[in-house]
Amino acid sequence: MSKSAAAPGPYSRTKRRFPRFTLDVRLTAQVFREGESISVWGRSNELGQDGIGGTLTGELAVGEVVSLEFALPVRVQPMKLRAVVRYRHGLRHGFEFLAVNAKQRDDIQRACEMLSCIV
């Protein structure tokens, strides 16, 4: 893991509001489509205060709202929150967090601060 924030990837079209940091954890996304719940999983590759990116086992559509679950190094229990798919390139996806409560926001910020110090 890098000590500095990850550079914007080839899939970002605009400047990010928050820096991204390398994070490799299991990531699960669930989406409700056509009357059924679909679940895909994979690995994250970056985390920022406003979102997470990763490679999944299936494709999600840009604009879909999903339920995400992933581990953070500052929490015992997995983080569970809603997110919108902001980009997709093959199986690589970028998510923006939605409706994050104060405790979740604090945990994400602490995780980013911790990840920024890892060499």
Phi, psi and omega in degrees: 000145183273148178288330181262168179295148177293141178292150177305134182285175181292350183263353180273133182257341181233162177293137181284148176285329182228148177292156177253148180231146181296128177213121181245094179222162176295139182229129177240135178234133176240138179224145177262116183227134173046046175080007179219154178270128180246134180240132174232154180224170179178211182232140175282161174229342178205153179224139173225172181296338183247001180182180182216150177236152179188172178252128186245169181277354180211170182264137172246152181271142174302132181096345178291142175264130184232162170260122180255148172221129180201160180271147171239144182294349181258003183234146174279315180272151178296150174280131178232120179202169180269150179208160175248140178286118181264330175209157174215132174225100187067236179263001178272129184231151173238134183239140171253128181293145177239147173046053180277127179280173186299319180294315179296317180299318179296316179297318179295317179296317178296320178297317179297318178298317179295315181294332180290342182264352183278130179274000000 
